[in-house]
Short mmCIF file of C-alpha atoms in Angstrom, two decimals:
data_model
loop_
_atom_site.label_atom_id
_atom_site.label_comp_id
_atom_site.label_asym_id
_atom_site.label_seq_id
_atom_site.Cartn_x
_atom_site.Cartn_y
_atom_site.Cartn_z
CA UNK A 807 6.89 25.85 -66.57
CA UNK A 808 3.03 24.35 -65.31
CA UNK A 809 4.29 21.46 -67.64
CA UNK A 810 7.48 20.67 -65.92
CA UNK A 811 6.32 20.74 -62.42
CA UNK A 812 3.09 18.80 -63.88
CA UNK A 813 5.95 16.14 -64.99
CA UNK A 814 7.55 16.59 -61.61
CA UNK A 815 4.64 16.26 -59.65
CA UNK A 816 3.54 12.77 -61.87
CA UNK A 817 7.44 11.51 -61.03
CA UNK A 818 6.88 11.87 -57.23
CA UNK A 819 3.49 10.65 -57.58
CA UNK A 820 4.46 7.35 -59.00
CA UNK A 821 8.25 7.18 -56.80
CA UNK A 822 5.50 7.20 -53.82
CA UNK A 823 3.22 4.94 -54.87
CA UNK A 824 6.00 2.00 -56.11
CA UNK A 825 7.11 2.46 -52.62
CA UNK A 826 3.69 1.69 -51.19
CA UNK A 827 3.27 -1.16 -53.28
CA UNK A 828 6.69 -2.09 -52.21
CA UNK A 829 5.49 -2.13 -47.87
CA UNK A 830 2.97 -4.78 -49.07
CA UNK A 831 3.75 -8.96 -49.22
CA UNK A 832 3.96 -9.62 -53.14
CA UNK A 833 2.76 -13.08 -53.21
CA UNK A 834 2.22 -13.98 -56.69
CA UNK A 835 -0.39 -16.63 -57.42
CA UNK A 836 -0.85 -18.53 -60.88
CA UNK A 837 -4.53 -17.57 -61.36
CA UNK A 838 -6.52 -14.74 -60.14
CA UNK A 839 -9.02 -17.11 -58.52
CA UNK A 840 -6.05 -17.80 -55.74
CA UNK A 841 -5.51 -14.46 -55.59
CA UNK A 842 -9.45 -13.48 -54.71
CA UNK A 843 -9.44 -16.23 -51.98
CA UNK A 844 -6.24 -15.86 -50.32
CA UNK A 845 -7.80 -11.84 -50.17
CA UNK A 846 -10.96 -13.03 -48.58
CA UNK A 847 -9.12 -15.11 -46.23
CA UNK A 848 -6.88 -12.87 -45.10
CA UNK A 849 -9.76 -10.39 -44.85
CA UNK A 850 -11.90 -12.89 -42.94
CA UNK A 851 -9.41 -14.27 -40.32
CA UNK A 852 -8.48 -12.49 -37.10
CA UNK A 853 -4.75 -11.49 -36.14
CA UNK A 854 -4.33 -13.25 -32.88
CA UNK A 855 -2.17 -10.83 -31.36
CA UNK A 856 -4.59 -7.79 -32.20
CA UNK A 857 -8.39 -7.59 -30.77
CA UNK A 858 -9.62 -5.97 -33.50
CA UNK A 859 -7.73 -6.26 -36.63
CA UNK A 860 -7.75 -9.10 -39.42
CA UNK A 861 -4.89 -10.75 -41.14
CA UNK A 862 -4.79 -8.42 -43.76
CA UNK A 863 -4.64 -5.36 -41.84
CA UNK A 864 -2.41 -6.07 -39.32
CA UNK A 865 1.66 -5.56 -39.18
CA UNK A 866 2.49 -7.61 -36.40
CA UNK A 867 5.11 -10.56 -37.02
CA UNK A 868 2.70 -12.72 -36.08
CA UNK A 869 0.09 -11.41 -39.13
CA UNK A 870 2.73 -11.83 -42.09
CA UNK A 871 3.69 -14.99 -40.98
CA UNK A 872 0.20 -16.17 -40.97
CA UNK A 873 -0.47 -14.21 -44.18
CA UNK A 874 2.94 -16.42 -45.36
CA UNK A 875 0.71 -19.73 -44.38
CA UNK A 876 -2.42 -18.62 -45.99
CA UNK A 877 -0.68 -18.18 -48.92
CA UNK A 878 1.35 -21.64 -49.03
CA UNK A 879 -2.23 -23.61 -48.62
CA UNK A 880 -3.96 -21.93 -51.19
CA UNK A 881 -1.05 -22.64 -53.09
CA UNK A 882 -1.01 -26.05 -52.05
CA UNK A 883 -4.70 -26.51 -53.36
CA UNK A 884 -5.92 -26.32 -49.75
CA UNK A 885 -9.84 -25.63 -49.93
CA UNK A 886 -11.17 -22.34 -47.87
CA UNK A 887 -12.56 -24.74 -45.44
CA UNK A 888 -9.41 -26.49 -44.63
CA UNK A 889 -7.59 -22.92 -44.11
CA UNK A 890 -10.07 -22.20 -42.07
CA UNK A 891 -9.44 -25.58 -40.02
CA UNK A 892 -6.04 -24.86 -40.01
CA UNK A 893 -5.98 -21.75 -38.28
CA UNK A 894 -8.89 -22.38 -35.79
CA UNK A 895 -6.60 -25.86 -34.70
CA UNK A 896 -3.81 -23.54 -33.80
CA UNK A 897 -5.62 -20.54 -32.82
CA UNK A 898 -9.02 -21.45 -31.60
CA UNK A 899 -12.43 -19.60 -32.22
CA UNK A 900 -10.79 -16.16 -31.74
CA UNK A 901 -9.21 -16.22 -35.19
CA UNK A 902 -12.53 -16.80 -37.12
CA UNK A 903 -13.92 -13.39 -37.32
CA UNK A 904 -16.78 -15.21 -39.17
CA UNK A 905 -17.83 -17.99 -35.75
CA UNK A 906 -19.53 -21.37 -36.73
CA UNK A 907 -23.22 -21.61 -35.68
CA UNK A 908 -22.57 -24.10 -32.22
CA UNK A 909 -23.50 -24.52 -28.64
CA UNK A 910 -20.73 -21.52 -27.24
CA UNK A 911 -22.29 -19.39 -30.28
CA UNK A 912 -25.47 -19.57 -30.22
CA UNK A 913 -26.16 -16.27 -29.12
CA UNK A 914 -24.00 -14.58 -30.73
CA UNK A 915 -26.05 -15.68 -33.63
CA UNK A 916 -29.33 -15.77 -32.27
CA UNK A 917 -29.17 -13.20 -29.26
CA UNK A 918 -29.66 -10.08 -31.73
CA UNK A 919 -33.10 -11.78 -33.56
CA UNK A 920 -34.56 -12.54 -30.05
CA UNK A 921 -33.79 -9.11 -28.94
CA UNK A 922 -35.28 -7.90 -31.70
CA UNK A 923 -38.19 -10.05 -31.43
CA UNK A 924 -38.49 -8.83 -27.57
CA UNK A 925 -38.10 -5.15 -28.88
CA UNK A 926 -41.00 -5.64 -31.37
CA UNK A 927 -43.52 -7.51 -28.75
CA UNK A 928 -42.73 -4.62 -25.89
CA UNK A 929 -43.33 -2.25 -28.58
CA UNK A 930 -46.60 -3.83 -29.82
CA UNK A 931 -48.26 -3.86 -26.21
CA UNK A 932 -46.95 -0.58 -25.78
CA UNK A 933 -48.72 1.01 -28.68
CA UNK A 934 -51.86 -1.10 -28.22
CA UNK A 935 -52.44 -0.01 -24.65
CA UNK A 936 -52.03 3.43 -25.56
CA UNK A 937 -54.81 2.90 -28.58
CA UNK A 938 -56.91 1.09 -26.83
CA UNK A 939 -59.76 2.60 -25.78
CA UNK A 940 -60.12 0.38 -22.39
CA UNK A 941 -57.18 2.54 -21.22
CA UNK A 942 -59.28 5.14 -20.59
CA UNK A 943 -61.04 3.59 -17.86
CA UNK A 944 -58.63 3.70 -15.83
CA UNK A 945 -60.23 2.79 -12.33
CA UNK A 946 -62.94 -0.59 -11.71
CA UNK A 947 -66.69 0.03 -11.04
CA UNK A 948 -65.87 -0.63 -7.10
CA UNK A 949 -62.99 1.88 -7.43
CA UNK A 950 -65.18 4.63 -9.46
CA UNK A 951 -67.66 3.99 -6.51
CA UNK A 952 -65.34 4.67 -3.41
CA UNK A 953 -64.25 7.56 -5.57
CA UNK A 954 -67.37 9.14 -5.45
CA UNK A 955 -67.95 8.51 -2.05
CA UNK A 956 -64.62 10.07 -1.55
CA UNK A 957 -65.55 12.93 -2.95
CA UNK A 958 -68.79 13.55 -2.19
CA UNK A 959 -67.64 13.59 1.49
CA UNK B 711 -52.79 -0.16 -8.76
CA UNK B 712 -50.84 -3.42 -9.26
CA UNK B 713 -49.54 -2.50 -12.68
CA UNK B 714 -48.36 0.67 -11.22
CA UNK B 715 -45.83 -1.28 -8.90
CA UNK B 716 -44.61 -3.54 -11.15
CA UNK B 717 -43.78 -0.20 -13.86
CA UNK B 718 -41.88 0.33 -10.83
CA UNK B 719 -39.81 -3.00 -11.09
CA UNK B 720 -38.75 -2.07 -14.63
CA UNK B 721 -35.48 -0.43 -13.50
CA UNK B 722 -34.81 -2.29 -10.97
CA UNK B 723 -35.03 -5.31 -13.40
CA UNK B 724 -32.92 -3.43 -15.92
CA UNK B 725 -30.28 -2.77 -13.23
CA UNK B 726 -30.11 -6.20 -11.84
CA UNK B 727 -29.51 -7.28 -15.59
CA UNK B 728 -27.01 -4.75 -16.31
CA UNK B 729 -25.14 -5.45 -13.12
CA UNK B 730 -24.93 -9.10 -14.26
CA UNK B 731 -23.62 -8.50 -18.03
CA UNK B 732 -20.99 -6.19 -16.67
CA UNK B 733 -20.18 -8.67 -13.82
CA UNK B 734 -19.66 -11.51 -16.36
CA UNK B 735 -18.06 -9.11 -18.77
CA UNK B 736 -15.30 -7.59 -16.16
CA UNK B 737 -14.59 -11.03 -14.50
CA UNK B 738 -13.55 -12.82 -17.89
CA UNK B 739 -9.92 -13.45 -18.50
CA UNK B 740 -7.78 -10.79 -20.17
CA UNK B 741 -9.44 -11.23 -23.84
CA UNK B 742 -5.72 -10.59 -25.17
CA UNK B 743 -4.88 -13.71 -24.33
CA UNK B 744 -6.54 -16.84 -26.48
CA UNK B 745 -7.41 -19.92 -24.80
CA UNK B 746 -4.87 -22.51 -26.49
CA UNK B 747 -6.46 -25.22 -28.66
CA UNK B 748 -3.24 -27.24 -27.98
CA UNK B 749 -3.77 -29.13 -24.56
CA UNK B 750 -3.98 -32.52 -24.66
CA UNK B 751 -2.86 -32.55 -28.20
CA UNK B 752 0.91 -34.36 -29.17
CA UNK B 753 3.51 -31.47 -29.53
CA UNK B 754 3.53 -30.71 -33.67
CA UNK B 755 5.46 -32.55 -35.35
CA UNK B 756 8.69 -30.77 -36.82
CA UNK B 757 12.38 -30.75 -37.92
CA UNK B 758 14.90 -28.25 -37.03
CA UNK B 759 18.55 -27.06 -36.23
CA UNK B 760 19.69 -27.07 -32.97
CA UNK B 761 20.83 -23.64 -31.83
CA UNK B 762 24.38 -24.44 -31.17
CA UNK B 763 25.21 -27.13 -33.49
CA UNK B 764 23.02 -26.17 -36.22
CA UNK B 765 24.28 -29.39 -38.17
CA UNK B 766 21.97 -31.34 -35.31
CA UNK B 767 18.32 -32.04 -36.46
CA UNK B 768 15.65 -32.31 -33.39
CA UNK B 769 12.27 -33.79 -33.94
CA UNK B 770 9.66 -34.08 -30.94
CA UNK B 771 11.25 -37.33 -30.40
CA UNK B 772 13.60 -35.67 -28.74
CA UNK B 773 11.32 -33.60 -26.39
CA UNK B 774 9.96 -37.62 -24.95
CA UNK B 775 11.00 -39.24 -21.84
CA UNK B 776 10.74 -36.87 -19.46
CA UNK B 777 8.12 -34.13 -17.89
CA UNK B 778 9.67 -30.79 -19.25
CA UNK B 779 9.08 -27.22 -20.17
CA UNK B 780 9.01 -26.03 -23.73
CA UNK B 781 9.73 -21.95 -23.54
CA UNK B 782 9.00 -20.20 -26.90
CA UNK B 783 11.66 -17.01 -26.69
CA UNK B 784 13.31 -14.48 -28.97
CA UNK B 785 15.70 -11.63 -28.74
CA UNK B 786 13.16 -9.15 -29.83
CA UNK B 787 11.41 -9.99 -27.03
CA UNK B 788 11.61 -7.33 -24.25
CA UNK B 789 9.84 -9.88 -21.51
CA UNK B 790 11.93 -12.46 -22.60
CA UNK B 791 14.59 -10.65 -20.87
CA UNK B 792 11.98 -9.97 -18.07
CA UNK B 793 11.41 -13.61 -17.52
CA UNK B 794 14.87 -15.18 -17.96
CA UNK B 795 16.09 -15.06 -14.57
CA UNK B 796 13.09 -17.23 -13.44
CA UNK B 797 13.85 -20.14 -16.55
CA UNK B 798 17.32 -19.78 -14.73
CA UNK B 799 16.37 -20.45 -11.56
CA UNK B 800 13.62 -23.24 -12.21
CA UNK B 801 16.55 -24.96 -14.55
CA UNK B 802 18.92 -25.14 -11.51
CA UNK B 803 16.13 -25.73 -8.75
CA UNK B 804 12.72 -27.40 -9.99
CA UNK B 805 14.32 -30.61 -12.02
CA UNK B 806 12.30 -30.13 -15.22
CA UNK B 807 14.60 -30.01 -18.01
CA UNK B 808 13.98 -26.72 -20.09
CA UNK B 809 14.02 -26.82 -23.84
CA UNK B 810 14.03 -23.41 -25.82
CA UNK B 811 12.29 -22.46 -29.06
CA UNK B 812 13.95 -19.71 -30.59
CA UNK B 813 11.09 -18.25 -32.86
CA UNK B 814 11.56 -16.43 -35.76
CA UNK B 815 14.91 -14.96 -35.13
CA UNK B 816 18.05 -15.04 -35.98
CA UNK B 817 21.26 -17.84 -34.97
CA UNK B 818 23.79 -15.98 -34.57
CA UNK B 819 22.11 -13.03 -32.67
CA UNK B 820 20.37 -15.77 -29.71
CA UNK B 821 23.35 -17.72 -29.56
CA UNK B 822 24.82 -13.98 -28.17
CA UNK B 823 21.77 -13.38 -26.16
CA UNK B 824 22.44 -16.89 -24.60
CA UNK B 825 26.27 -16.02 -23.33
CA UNK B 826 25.42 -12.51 -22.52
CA UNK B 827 22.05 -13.42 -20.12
CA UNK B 828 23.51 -17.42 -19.65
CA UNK B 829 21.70 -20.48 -20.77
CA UNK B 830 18.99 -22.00 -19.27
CA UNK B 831 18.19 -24.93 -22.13
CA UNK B 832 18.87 -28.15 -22.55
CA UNK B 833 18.61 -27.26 -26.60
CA UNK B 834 17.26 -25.03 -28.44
CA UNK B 835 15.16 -25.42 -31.58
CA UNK B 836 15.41 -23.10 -34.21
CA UNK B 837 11.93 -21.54 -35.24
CA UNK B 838 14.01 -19.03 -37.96
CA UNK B 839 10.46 -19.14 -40.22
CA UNK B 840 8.11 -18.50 -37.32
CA UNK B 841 6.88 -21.95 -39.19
CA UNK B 842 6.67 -24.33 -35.44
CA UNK B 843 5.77 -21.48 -33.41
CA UNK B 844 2.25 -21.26 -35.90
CA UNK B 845 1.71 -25.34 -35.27
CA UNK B 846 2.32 -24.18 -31.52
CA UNK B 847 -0.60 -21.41 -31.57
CA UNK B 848 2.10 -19.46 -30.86
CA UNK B 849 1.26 -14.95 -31.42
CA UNK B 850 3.80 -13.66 -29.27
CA UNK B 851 6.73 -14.78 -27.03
CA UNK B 852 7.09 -15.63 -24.79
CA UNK B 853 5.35 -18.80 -24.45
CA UNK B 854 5.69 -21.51 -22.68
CA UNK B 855 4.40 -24.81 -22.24
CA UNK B 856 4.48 -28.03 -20.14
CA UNK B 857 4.99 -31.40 -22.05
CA UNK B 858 4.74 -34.94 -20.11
CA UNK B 859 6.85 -38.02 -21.08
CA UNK B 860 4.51 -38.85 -23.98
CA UNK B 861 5.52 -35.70 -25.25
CA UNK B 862 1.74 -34.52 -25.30
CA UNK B 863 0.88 -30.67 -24.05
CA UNK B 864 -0.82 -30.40 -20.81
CA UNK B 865 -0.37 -26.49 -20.12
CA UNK B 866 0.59 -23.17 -21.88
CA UNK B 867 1.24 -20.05 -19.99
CA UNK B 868 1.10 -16.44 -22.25
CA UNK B 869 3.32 -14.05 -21.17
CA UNK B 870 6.42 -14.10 -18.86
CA UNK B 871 6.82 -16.69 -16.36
CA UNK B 872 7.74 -15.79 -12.69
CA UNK B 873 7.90 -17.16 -9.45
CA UNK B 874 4.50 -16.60 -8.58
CA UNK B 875 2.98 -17.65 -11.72
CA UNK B 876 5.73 -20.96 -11.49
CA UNK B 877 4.52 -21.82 -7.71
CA UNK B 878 0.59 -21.14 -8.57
CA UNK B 879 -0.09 -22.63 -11.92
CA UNK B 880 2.75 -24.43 -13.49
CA UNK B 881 4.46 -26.57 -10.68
CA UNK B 882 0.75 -28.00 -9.81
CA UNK B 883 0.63 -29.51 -13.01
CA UNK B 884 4.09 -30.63 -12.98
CA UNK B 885 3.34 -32.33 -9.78
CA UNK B 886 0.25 -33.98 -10.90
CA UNK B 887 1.96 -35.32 -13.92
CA UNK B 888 4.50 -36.75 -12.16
CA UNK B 889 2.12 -38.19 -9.21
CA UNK B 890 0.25 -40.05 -12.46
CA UNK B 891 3.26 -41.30 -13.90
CA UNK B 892 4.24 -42.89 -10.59
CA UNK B 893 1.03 -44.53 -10.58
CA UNK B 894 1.20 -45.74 -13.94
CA UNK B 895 4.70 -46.92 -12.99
CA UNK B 896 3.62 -49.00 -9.80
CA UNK B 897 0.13 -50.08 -11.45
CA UNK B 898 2.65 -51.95 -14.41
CA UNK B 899 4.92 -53.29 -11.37
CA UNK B 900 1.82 -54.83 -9.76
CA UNK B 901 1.04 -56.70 -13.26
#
C-alpha cells in the first residue's frame, strides 16, 4: 500500500513538473555554449515594461518577445556585445541592468567608493579626536584664565 | 566655542542635502516610462501586410511625403480603447494623416475592433510577431509617434493620447515641422 501511493505520489510529481517545464520558452540551441549566453543575457538585460525585473524573469509580452530576439542573434552568431547594442538602440540605458562606465554614469559607479572614502575619513578624525590626548584640554590658556577669575569671584 | 557651532550645522547640512536628493528624486519623470532612443533616427526599416488587404506589402516608403502620426495599438489594449476617440477626432480635424501599427495581434480580431470602434488609419501595418514594434522601442501600446516627410522620428508619446496631451506636446511639434518645411520650401524657391 506505502508502495503504491509512493508510485502515485512519483506520477504526480513528474505530471507537475513536465507541466512546469512546459510554461517555459523551449528554445533549443546547437551547443551548450549558446545556451549559457543567451541565459546570461536574458539574466543581465532589463524588461522594459517592469522596474525591477530582467528578461528572464518577467511574463510580460513584451519580455518573451525580447527573449524571442535574444535568442535569434545568438543564433545568428551575434556576439554578447552586439545584443547588448541591439537592445540599448531600441531601449536605451534602462534595459542594461549592467550600465557602461560614461559621463550620465559616473556616479553610479563611482558615488558608492567616494562615499565610502568620505565614511572612512569622518570616521578617522572622529576616532583620532577622541584618542587624542589634546582633547582633553578643552579650553585655551586665556580661557582657563577668565575661568578662574570666574570662579574665584 | 567655534567648533561647537559648526557641530551644530551638521543637521542642518544633512537636511539641506536630503531635501535636495528627494527634490531631484520626486521631480523626475515617471521612471515607468523610458526615454526613447528613437528621435531623430529614420523609422526602422520593415515589410509587412496591410491590415485590410493583407496581400499589400508596406515598407517605410510608404510612411514618406507627408508629416504624420504613427500610433502603435492592439486589441488587448484596454487604453487603446481609452484613446481612440481622440485618433478619431485628430484624423477628421488636425490634417495629419494617421497610420496604425497593429502590434502583436491578431488580423482578423483588429480588423473587428476597427468596424466596431470605426477607423481612424490611413493603413495599418501588421506587427503579428511583435518583430517592428521591438525596432520601434516599443514595451507597451499604445504608442505613438510623430514622423516628418523624410520619414525620420521627431516625437514618441507613452501611453494614451488625449486632447490635452495632443494640444500641449504633440501639435507643437507638428507645427514646428511644418513651419521648417515651409522654409525649406521657400529657401529652394529663392535658389
Amino acid at each position: 500500500m506505502v508502495r503504491l501511493s509512493a508510485l502515485v505520489m512519483t506520477l504526480v510529481i513528474s505530471f507537475l513538473s513536465l507541466t512546469a517545464i512546459a510554461a517555459i520558452d523551449a528554445y533549443s540551441f546547437p551547443d551548450e555554449g549558446m545556451r549559457k549566453r543567451y541565459n546570461s543575457l536574458i539574466d543581465e538585460l532589463r524588461c522594459p515594461q517592469c522596474l525591477n525585473t530582467n528578461l528572464a524573469g518577467s511574463d510580460s509580452m513584451i519580455s518573451k518577445d525580447l527573449r524571442r530576439e535574444v535568442h535569434r542573434l545568438v543564433l545568428e552568431g551575434k556576439s554578447d556585445d552586439e545584443v547588448r547594442d541591439f537592445m540599448q538602440q531600441r531601449y536605451g540605458d534602462f534595459i542594461l541592468y549592467n550600465p557602461q562606465v560614461k559621463g550620465s554614469t559616473y556616479v553610479l559607479w563611482f558615488g558608492p567608493v567616494v562615499l565610502f572614502f568620505i565614511a572612512v575619513a569622518v570616521l578617522v578624525r572622529l576616532v583620532s579626536r577622541r584618542s587624542s590626548p589634546a582633547h582633553e584640554k578643552v579650553l585655551s590658556d586665556e580661557d582657563q584664565e577668565r575661568l578662574n577669575q570666574l570662579l574665584s569671584k | 566655542m567655534s567648533s561647537l557651532n559648526k557641530s551644530l550645522l551638521i543637521p542642518l547640512i544633512v537636511f539641506i542635502l536630503l531635501v535636495i536628493t528627494l527634490g531631484v528624486g520626486f521631480s523626475l519623470k515617471d521612471p515607468h516610462i523610458l526615454p526613447s532612443e528613437l528621435i531623430d533616427r529614420p523609422f526602422p526599416d520593415f515589410q509587412a501586410a496591410e491590415l485590410h488587404d493583407v496581400d499589400r506589402t508596406l515598407t517605410r516608403e510608404d510612411l514618406k511625403g507627408e508629416i504624420s502620426l504613427v500610433n502603435v495599438w492592439a486589441t488587448w489594449c484596454p487604453n487603446c480603447v481609452l484613446e481612440h476617440p481622440e485618433l478619431l477626432r485628430i484624423s477628421k480635424e488636425e490634417g495629419v494623416p494617421l497610420y496604425g501599427v497593429n502590434y502583436n495581434d491578431e488580423v482578423i480580431k483588429a480588423q473587428a475592433w476597427l468596424r466596431r470602434y470605426e477607423d481612424p488609419f490611413v493603413f495599418n501595418i501588421v506587427d503579428d510577431n511583435g518583430k517592428l514594434g521591438i525596432d520601434l522601442g516599443v514595451y507597451g501600446a499604445p504608442e505613438t509617434f510623430i514622423i516628418d516627410a523624410e520619414g525620420v522620428i521627431q516625437y514618441k508619446h507613452v501611453g494614451p493620447v488625449n486632447r490635452y496631451i495632443f494640444d500641449k506636446e504633440m501639435k507643437p511639434v507638428i507645427e514646428q515641422l511644418r513651419a521648417n518645411s515651409v522654409a525649406t520650401r521657400t529657401a529652394g524657391l529663392d535658389l
